[in-house]
PDB file of C-alpha atoms in Angstrom:
ATOM      1  CA  MET A   1      -0.161  -0.124   0.044  1.00 98.00           C
ATOM      2  CA  LYS A   2       1.274   3.324  -1.039  1.00 98.00           C
ATOM      3  CA  ILE A   3       0.134   6.186   0.833  1.00 98.00           C
ATOM      4  CA  ILE A   4       0.846   9.794  -0.154  1.00 99.00           C
ATOM      5  CA  THR A   5       0.053  13.506   1.537  1.00 99.00           C
ATOM      6  CA  TRP A   6       0.764  16.387  -0.400  1.00 98.00           C
ATOM      7  CA  ASN A   7      -0.087  20.028   0.290  1.00 98.00           C
ATOM      8  CA  CYS A   8      -0.986  21.347  -3.226  1.00 98.00           C
ATOM      9  CA  ASN A   9      -0.917  24.713  -2.569  1.00 97.00           C
ATOM     10  CA  MET A  10      -4.485  25.010  -4.110  1.00 96.00           C
ATOM     11  CA  ALA A  11      -5.924  24.026  -7.595  1.00 96.00           C
ATOM     12  CA  PHE A  12      -5.356  20.494  -7.416  1.00 97.00           C
ATOM     13  CA  ARG A  13      -7.541  19.942  -9.944  1.00 97.00           C
ATOM     14  CA  ILE A  14      -4.876  21.218 -12.781  1.00 96.00           C
ATOM     15  CA  LYS A  15      -1.907  19.720 -10.315  1.00 97.00           C
ATOM     16  CA  ALA A  16      -3.435  16.125  -9.963  1.00 98.00           C
ATOM     17  CA  ASN A  17      -1.549  14.361 -12.758  1.00 97.00           C
ATOM     18  CA  TYR A  18       1.652  14.967 -11.199  1.00 97.00           C
ATOM     19  CA  ILE A  19       0.817  13.155  -8.087  1.00 98.00           C
ATOM     20  CA  LEU A  20      -0.771  10.599  -9.764  1.00 98.00           C
ATOM     21  CA  GLY A  21       2.693   9.588 -11.405  1.00 97.00           C
ATOM     22  CA  HIS A  22       3.459   8.507  -8.004  1.00 98.00           C
ATOM     23  CA  HIS A  23       0.533   5.937  -8.092  1.00 98.00           C
ATOM     24  CA  PRO A  24      -1.339   6.355  -4.380  1.00 98.00           C
ATOM     25  CA  ASP A  25      -3.012   4.272  -3.227  1.00 98.00           C
ATOM     26  CA  ILE A  26      -4.482   6.927  -0.939  1.00 98.00           C
ATOM     27  CA  LEU A  27      -3.686  10.420  -1.123  1.00 98.00           C
ATOM     28  CA  ILE A  28      -4.204  12.989   1.151  1.00 98.00           C
ATOM     29  CA  ILE A  29      -4.153  17.084   0.018  1.00 98.00           C
ATOM     30  CA  PRO A  30      -4.615  19.616   2.403  1.00 98.00           C
ATOM     31  CA  GLU A  31      -5.714  22.466   0.876  1.00 97.00           C
ATOM     32  CA  CYS A  32      -7.815  20.877  -1.847  1.00 97.00           C
ATOM     33  CA  GLU A  33     -10.650  23.113  -3.254  1.00 95.00           C
ATOM     34  CA  HIS A  34     -14.294  22.422  -2.696  1.00 89.00           C
ATOM     35  CA  PRO A  35     -16.157  19.733  -4.299  1.00 85.00           C
ATOM     36  CA  ASP A  36     -18.270  22.304  -6.566  1.00 86.00           C
ATOM     37  CA  LYS A  37     -14.996  23.426  -7.880  1.00 90.00           C
ATOM     38  CA  LEU A  38     -13.241  20.164  -8.308  1.00 92.00           C
ATOM     39  CA  ARG A  39     -13.298  18.994 -11.907  1.00 93.00           C
ATOM     40  CA  PHE A  40     -10.147  17.245 -12.987  1.00 94.00           C
ATOM     41  CA  GLN A  41      -8.839  17.882 -15.892  1.00 92.00           C
ATOM     42  CA  GLU A  42      -9.709  15.222 -19.279  1.00 92.00           C
ATOM     43  CA  GLY A  43      -7.567  12.646 -18.762  1.00 93.00           C
ATOM     44  CA  THR A  44      -6.613  12.631 -15.542  1.00 96.00           C
ATOM     45  CA  ILE A  45      -7.726   9.062 -13.466  1.00 96.00           C
ATOM     46  CA  LEU A  46     -10.355   9.723 -11.449  1.00 96.00           C
ATOM     47  CA  PRO A  47     -10.510   8.501  -7.747  1.00 97.00           C
ATOM     48  CA  SER A  48     -12.374   5.141  -6.864  1.00 98.00           C
ATOM     49  CA  ASP A  49     -13.625   6.756  -3.734  1.00 98.00           C
ATOM     50  CA  THR A  50     -13.093  10.434  -2.075  1.00 97.00           C
ATOM     51  CA  PHE A  51     -13.923  12.430   0.799  1.00 97.00           C
ATOM     52  CA  LEU A  52     -13.807  16.156   0.965  1.00 96.00           C
ATOM     53  CA  TYR A  53     -13.802  18.472   3.956  1.00 94.00           C
ATOM     54  CA  GLY A  54     -14.041  21.839   4.630  1.00 90.00           C
ATOM     55  CA  SER A  55     -16.250  25.193   4.072  1.00 84.00           C
ATOM     56  CA  ASN A  56     -13.713  27.280   2.070  1.00 88.00           C
ATOM     57  CA  LYS A  57     -14.151  26.894  -1.249  1.00 87.00           C
ATOM     58  CA  ASN A  58     -10.607  26.799  -2.100  1.00 91.00           C
ATOM     59  CA  LYS A  59      -9.105  25.055   0.482  1.00 94.00           C
ATOM     60  CA  GLY A  60     -10.294  22.183   2.377  1.00 95.00           C
ATOM     61  CA  LEU A  61      -8.985  18.636   3.399  1.00 97.00           C
ATOM     62  CA  GLY A  62      -9.187  16.134   0.530  1.00 97.00           C
ATOM     63  CA  VAL A  63      -8.430  11.986   1.140  1.00 98.00           C
ATOM     64  CA  PHE A  64      -8.972   9.903  -2.082  1.00 98.00           C
ATOM     65  CA  SER A  65      -8.759   6.509  -2.766  1.00 98.00           C
ATOM     66  CA  TYR A  66      -6.795   5.041  -6.022  1.00 98.00           C
ATOM     67  CA  SER A  67      -7.387   1.363  -5.081  1.00 98.00           C
ATOM     68  CA  ASP A  68     -10.018  -0.859  -3.684  1.00 98.00           C
ATOM     69  CA  PHE A  69      -9.808   1.025  -0.339  1.00 98.00           C
ATOM     70  CA  LYS A  70     -13.211   2.425   0.902  1.00 98.00           C
ATOM     71  CA  LEU A  71     -13.204   5.416   3.018  1.00 98.00           C
ATOM     72  CA  GLN A  72     -15.628   5.827   5.616  1.00 98.00           C
ATOM     73  CA  LEU A  73     -16.483   8.709   8.471  1.00 98.00           C
ATOM     74  CA  ILE A  74     -15.777   7.723  11.550  1.00 98.00           C
ATOM     75  CA  GLU A  75     -19.036   8.378  13.727  1.00 95.00           C
ATOM     76  CA  GLN A  76     -17.238  10.199  16.441  1.00 95.00           C
ATOM     77  CA  HIS A  77     -16.153  12.483  14.224  1.00 96.00           C
ATOM     78  CA  ASN A  78     -16.099  15.605  16.302  1.00 95.00           C
ATOM     79  CA  THR A  79     -15.931  19.279  13.588  1.00 92.00           C
ATOM     80  CA  GLN A  80     -14.616  21.402  16.723  1.00 92.00           C
ATOM     81  CA  PHE A  81     -11.272  20.310  15.266  1.00 88.00           C
ATOM     82  CA  LYS A  82     -11.179  21.278  11.535  1.00 84.00           C
ATOM     83  CA  ASN A  83      -9.517  19.289   9.516  1.00 94.00           C
ATOM     84  CA  VAL A  84      -8.453  16.422  11.472  1.00 97.00           C
ATOM     85  CA  ILE A  85     -10.726  13.847   9.805  1.00 98.00           C
ATOM     86  CA  PRO A  86     -11.062   9.988  11.503  1.00 98.00           C
ATOM     87  CA  LEU A  87     -11.601   7.486   8.779  1.00 98.00           C
ATOM     88  CA  ARG A  88     -12.238   4.185   8.307  1.00 98.00           C
ATOM     89  CA  VAL A  89     -10.365   2.669   5.537  1.00 98.00           C
ATOM     90  CA  PHE A  90     -11.109  -0.782   4.862  1.00 98.00           C
ATOM     91  CA  ASN A  91     -11.191  -3.279   1.807  1.00 98.00           C
ATOM     92  CA  ASP A  92     -12.104  -7.421   1.530  1.00 97.00           C
ATOM     93  CA  SER A  93      -8.429  -8.223   3.275  1.00 96.00           C
ATOM     94  CA  HIS A  94      -7.353  -4.565   5.308  1.00 97.00           C
ATOM     95  CA  GLU A  95      -8.662  -2.551   7.657  1.00 98.00           C
ATOM     96  CA  PHE A  96      -6.995   0.669   9.525  1.00 98.00           C
ATOM     97  CA  THR A  97      -8.283   3.800  11.358  1.00 98.00           C
ATOM     98  CA  MET A  98      -6.614   6.922  10.088  1.00 98.00           C
ATOM     99  CA  LEU A  99      -6.656  10.441  10.569  1.00 98.00           C
ATOM    100  CA  ALA A 100      -6.382  12.829   7.728  1.00 98.00           C
ATOM    101  CA  ILE A 101      -4.884  15.980   9.156  1.00 98.00           C
ATOM    102  CA  TRP A 102      -4.284  19.308   7.974  1.00 98.00           C
ATOM    103  CA  ALA A 103      -3.655  21.217  11.137  1.00 97.00           C
ATOM    104  CA  ASN A 104      -5.086  25.032  10.450  1.00 95.00           C
ATOM    105  CA  ASN A 105      -8.093  26.335  12.487  1.00 93.00           C
ATOM    106  CA  PRO A 106      -7.250  30.490  13.265  1.00 91.00           C
ATOM    107  CA  GLN A 107     -10.707  30.731  15.082  1.00 91.00           C
ATOM    108  CA  ASP A 108      -9.481  28.470  17.960  1.00 92.00           C
ATOM    109  CA  LYS A 109      -7.575  31.114  20.015  1.00 89.00           C
ATOM    110  CA  ASP A 110      -5.522  28.120  21.917  1.00 90.00           C
ATOM    111  CA  GLY A 111      -3.472  27.784  18.843  1.00 91.00           C
ATOM    112  CA  ALA A 112      -4.351  26.825  15.049  1.00 92.00           C
ATOM    113  CA  TYR A 113      -1.889  24.523  14.276  1.00 95.00           C
ATOM    114  CA  ILE A 114      -0.279  21.696  16.456  1.00 96.00           C
ATOM    115  CA  THR A 115      -2.645  22.112  19.281  1.00 95.00           C
ATOM    116  CA  GLN A 116      -5.325  20.853  16.569  1.00 96.00           C
ATOM    117  CA  VAL A 117      -3.507  17.369  16.370  1.00 97.00           C
ATOM    118  CA  TRP A 118      -3.010  17.638  19.885  1.00 97.00           C
ATOM    119  CA  LYS A 119      -6.356  18.086  21.092  1.00 97.00           C
ATOM    120  CA  ALA A 120      -7.955  15.500  18.464  1.00 98.00           C
ATOM    121  CA  ILE A 121      -5.549  12.794  19.464  1.00 98.00           C
ATOM    122  CA  ASN A 122      -6.616  13.063  23.146  1.00 97.00           C
ATOM    123  CA  PHE A 123     -10.261  13.273  21.890  1.00 98.00           C
ATOM    124  CA  TYR A 124      -9.972  10.532  19.285  1.00 98.00           C
ATOM    125  CA  GLU A 125      -7.597   8.410  22.149  1.00 96.00           C
ATOM    126  CA  ASN A 126     -10.205   5.587  21.945  1.00 97.00           C
ATOM    127  CA  ILE A 127      -9.838   4.967  18.397  1.00 97.00           C
ATOM    128  CA  LEU A 128      -6.262   4.985  18.590  1.00 97.00           C
ATOM    129  CA  GLY A 129      -4.429   1.668  18.751  1.00 96.00           C
ATOM    130  CA  GLU A 130      -3.175  -0.774  16.473  1.00 96.00           C
ATOM    131  CA  LYS A 131      -3.829  -0.336  12.599  1.00 98.00           C
ATOM    132  CA  THR A 132      -3.981   3.085  13.216  1.00 98.00           C
ATOM    133  CA  ILE A 133      -2.105   6.226  10.715  1.00 98.00           C
ATOM    134  CA  LEU A 134      -1.902   9.532  10.908  1.00 99.00           C
ATOM    135  CA  ILE A 135      -1.236  11.843   8.029  1.00 99.00           C
ATOM    136  CA  GLY A 136      -0.630  14.981   6.676  1.00 98.00           C
ATOM    137  CA  ASP A 137       0.048  18.777   7.097  1.00 98.00           C
ATOM    138  CA  PHE A 138       0.918  19.014  10.871  1.00 98.00           C
ATOM    139  CA  ASN A 139       2.290  22.773  10.389  1.00 97.00           C
ATOM    140  CA  SER A 140       4.694  21.864  12.805  1.00 98.00           C
ATOM    141  CA  ASN A 141       8.173  20.596  14.129  1.00 98.00           C
ATOM    142  CA  THR A 142       9.880  20.063  17.685  1.00 97.00           C
ATOM    143  CA  ILE A 143      12.210  23.141  16.826  1.00 97.00           C
ATOM    144  CA  TRP A 144       9.203  25.300  17.185  1.00 96.00           C
ATOM    145  CA  ASP A 145       7.991  23.616  20.679  1.00 95.00           C
ATOM    146  CA  LYS A 146       7.140  26.493  23.193  1.00 83.00           C
ATOM    147  CA  ALA A 147       9.151  25.583  26.525  1.00 73.00           C
ATOM    148  CA  ARG A 148       6.422  24.253  28.966  1.00 69.00           C
ATOM    149  CA  ARG A 149       3.183  24.638  26.694  1.00 78.00           C
ATOM    150  CA  ILE A 150       1.165  21.805  26.853  1.00 86.00           C
ATOM    151  CA  GLY A 151       0.125  20.253  23.640  1.00 93.00           C
ATOM    152  CA  ASN A 152       3.276  21.328  21.040  1.00 96.00           C
ATOM    153  CA  HIS A 153       4.818  19.221  18.560  1.00 97.00           C
ATOM    154  CA  SER A 154       7.074  17.067  21.130  1.00 97.00           C
ATOM    155  CA  CYS A 155       4.043  16.652  23.550  1.00 96.00           C
ATOM    156  CA  VAL A 156       2.472  14.923  20.547  1.00 97.00           C
ATOM    157  CA  VAL A 157       4.827  12.856  19.609  1.00 98.00           C
ATOM    158  CA  GLU A 158       4.990  11.516  23.104  1.00 97.00           C
ATOM    159  CA  LYS A 159       1.609  11.025  23.762  1.00 97.00           C
ATOM    160  CA  LEU A 160       1.865   8.996  20.315  1.00 98.00           C
ATOM    161  CA  GLU A 161       4.682   6.891  21.648  1.00 98.00           C
ATOM    162  CA  GLU A 162       2.608   5.617  24.957  1.00 97.00           C
ATOM    163  CA  LYS A 163       0.219   4.368  22.089  1.00 97.00           C
ATOM    164  CA  ASN A 164       3.093   2.720  20.184  1.00 98.00           C
ATOM    165  CA  ILE A 165       2.491   5.064  17.006  1.00 98.00           C
ATOM    166  CA  LEU A 166       5.653   6.462  15.869  1.00 98.00           C
ATOM    167  CA  SER A 167       6.490   8.508  12.636  1.00 98.00           C
ATOM    168  CA  THR A 168       7.232   6.383  10.037  1.00 98.00           C
ATOM    169  CA  TYR A 169       9.984   8.746   8.455  1.00 99.00           C
ATOM    170  CA  HIS A 170      11.961   8.913  11.743  1.00 98.00           C
ATOM    171  CA  GLN A 171      11.931   5.511  11.804  1.00 98.00           C
ATOM    172  CA  PHE A 172      12.812   5.112   8.173  1.00 98.00           C
ATOM    173  CA  TYR A 173      15.675   7.260   8.343  1.00 98.00           C
ATOM    174  CA  ASN A 174      16.942   6.787  12.128  1.00 98.00           C
ATOM    175  CA  CYS A 175      16.500  10.241  12.772  1.00 97.00           C
ATOM    176  CA  GLU A 176      14.775  12.546  15.571  1.00 98.00           C
ATOM    177  CA  GLN A 177      12.401  15.030  15.452  1.00 98.00           C
ATOM    178  CA  GLY A 178      14.153  17.949  14.916  1.00 98.00           C
ATOM    179  CA  LYS A 179      16.936  16.941  12.893  1.00 98.00           C
ATOM    180  CA  GLU A 180      14.893  15.869   9.514  1.00 98.00           C
ATOM    181  CA  LEU A 181      17.443  15.464   6.480  1.00 97.00           C
ATOM    182  CA  HIS A 182      14.630  15.878   4.124  1.00 98.00           C
ATOM    183  CA  PRO A 183      12.179  19.420   4.118  1.00 98.00           C
ATOM    184  CA  THR A 184       8.667  19.037   3.300  1.00 98.00           C
ATOM    185  CA  LEU A 185       7.991  22.325   2.889  1.00 98.00           C
ATOM    186  CA  TYR A 186       9.987  25.608   1.517  1.00 98.00           C
ATOM    187  CA  MET A 187       8.666  28.757   3.242  1.00 97.00           C
ATOM    188  CA  TYR A 188       7.913  31.252   0.350  1.00 95.00           C
ATOM    189  CA  ARG A 189       9.340  28.435  -2.002  1.00 97.00           C
ATOM    190  CA  HIS A 190      12.795  29.575  -1.359  1.00 97.00           C
ATOM    191  CA  GLN A 191      15.019  27.111  -1.263  1.00 97.00           C
ATOM    192  CA  THR A 192      17.046  28.571   1.702  1.00 97.00           C
ATOM    193  CA  ARG A 193      13.887  28.241   4.029  1.00 97.00           C
ATOM    194  CA  PRO A 194      13.450  24.491   4.382  1.00 98.00           C
ATOM    195  CA  TYR A 195      11.121  22.617   7.210  1.00 98.00           C
ATOM    196  CA  HIS A 196       9.881  19.410   7.879  1.00 98.00           C
ATOM    197  CA  ILE A 197       6.280  19.656   8.532  1.00 98.00           C
ATOM    198  CA  ASP A 198       4.421  16.723   6.988  1.00 98.00           C
ATOM    199  CA  TYR A 199       4.346  13.607   8.898  1.00 99.00           C
ATOM    200  CA  CYS A 200       2.929  10.033   8.752  1.00 99.00           C
ATOM    201  CA  PHE A 201       1.995   8.686  12.101  1.00 99.00           C
ATOM    202  CA  ALA A 202       1.632   4.880  12.260  1.00 98.00           C
ATOM    203  CA  SER A 203       1.279   2.054  14.856  1.00 98.00           C
ATOM    204  CA  SER A 204       3.482  -0.533  15.582  1.00 98.00           C
ATOM    205  CA  ASP A 205       2.231  -3.507  14.274  1.00 97.00           C
ATOM    206  CA  LEU A 206       2.409  -1.292  10.528  1.00 98.00           C
ATOM    207  CA  ILE A 207       5.676   0.235  11.389  1.00 98.00           C
ATOM    208  CA  ARG A 208       6.948  -3.298  11.021  1.00 97.00           C
ATOM    209  CA  LYS A 209       5.257  -3.613   7.517  1.00 98.00           C
ATOM    210  CA  LEU A 210       7.111  -0.077   6.566  1.00 98.00           C
ATOM    211  CA  ILE A 211       9.436  -0.696   3.160  1.00 98.00           C
ATOM    212  CA  LYS A 212       9.748   2.736   1.760  1.00 98.00           C
ATOM    213  CA  VAL A 213       9.220   6.071   2.905  1.00 98.00           C
ATOM    214  CA  GLU A 214      10.361   9.423   0.315  1.00 98.00           C
ATOM    215  CA  VAL A 215      10.247  12.894   0.480  1.00 98.00           C
ATOM    216  CA  GLY A 216       9.796  14.744  -3.041  1.00 98.00           C
ATOM    217  CA  GLN A 217      12.598  16.721  -4.240  1.00 98.00           C
ATOM    218  CA  PHE A 218      12.634  20.554  -4.466  1.00 98.00           C
ATOM    219  CA  ASP A 219      13.290  20.795  -8.213  1.00 97.00           C
ATOM    220  CA  GLU A 220      10.650  18.486  -8.858  1.00 97.00           C
ATOM    221  CA  TRP A 221       7.521  19.889  -6.980  1.00 98.00           C
ATOM    222  CA  ILE A 222       8.529  23.634  -6.259  1.00 98.00           C
ATOM    223  CA  HIS A 223       6.582  24.871  -9.234  1.00 96.00           C
ATOM    224  CA  PHE A 224       3.236  23.057  -8.013  1.00 97.00           C
ATOM    225  CA  SER A 225       3.627  24.131  -4.329  1.00 98.00           C
ATOM    226  CA  ASP A 226       5.649  25.275  -1.214  1.00 98.00           C
ATOM    227  CA  HIS A 227       5.020  21.978  -0.281  1.00 98.00           C
ATOM    228  CA  SER A 228       6.528  18.595  -1.288  1.00 98.00           C
ATOM    229  CA  PRO A 229       4.926  15.075  -1.189  1.00 98.00           C
ATOM    230  CA  LEU A 230       5.420  12.421   1.478  1.00 99.00           C
ATOM    231  CA  ILE A 231       5.445   9.041   0.195  1.00 98.00           C
ATOM    232  CA  VAL A 232       4.974   5.674   2.125  1.00 98.00           C
ATOM    233  CA  GLU A 233       4.774   2.395   1.674  1.00 98.00           C
ATOM    234  CA  PHE A 234       3.718  -0.497   3.260  1.00 98.00           C
ATOM    235  CA  ASP A 235       3.676  -4.225   2.533  1.00 98.00           C
ATOM    236  CA  LEU A 236       0.454  -5.204   3.892  1.00 96.00           C
ATOM    237  CA  GLN A 237       0.789  -9.014   3.044  1.00 92.00           C
ATOM    238  CA  LYS A 238       4.416  -9.203   5.136  1.00 83.00           C
ATOM    239  CA  ILE A 239       4.050 -11.716   7.981  1.00 73.00           C
ATOM    240  CA  GLU A 240       5.365 -10.282  10.929  1.00 66.00           C
ATOM    241  CA  LYS A 241       7.586 -12.686  12.789  1.00 59.00           C
TER     242      LYS A 241
END
């Protein structure tokens, strides 16, 4: 299973072919346009299942299946955590829980970005366990932690670790939070302002099936977005020892 997250910087309908060239089974697109505007170009491969969320006509959160996986909103969904969407992802052979994330809620005075994830993982705590993935644009990195602030990036990482949910990137590249080698964001599209703010966390049972993590190169993606895609592959057929 290949799962990709890419903040497309709006207008996904005219950029879709570029990310679809990487053949995702499941695709998470922060800053995706509203369904009313989502009209793909002729010849674009259409998703087999779609979940779109958000009130802004130009910027929402899109989740697309390009495989036999189906997407179903979990009843526990709390709209207070804008753009943190709990989904049941399933086919005839496999099923897992996924929080699709675009951490962005300017109306929340407690914090618009990583605070949204912190609140969500505490609210959805009872559904986060085995067969769990959290993926998307977290708009955060431990380098921006504020001292003694509850709910910063490191708090989120630690809370997830308590549930044996780990960052696929940091597991694959054996690096610490805040010391990433591959940026996923180039602020204002400047190569001199690189940050790693997009993540895929997975439960330990899925981490054992992890086979590849890749981040798109600056030169390939900067023409389309200030973000590069995070591409994660699992071998769901792999037998655990």
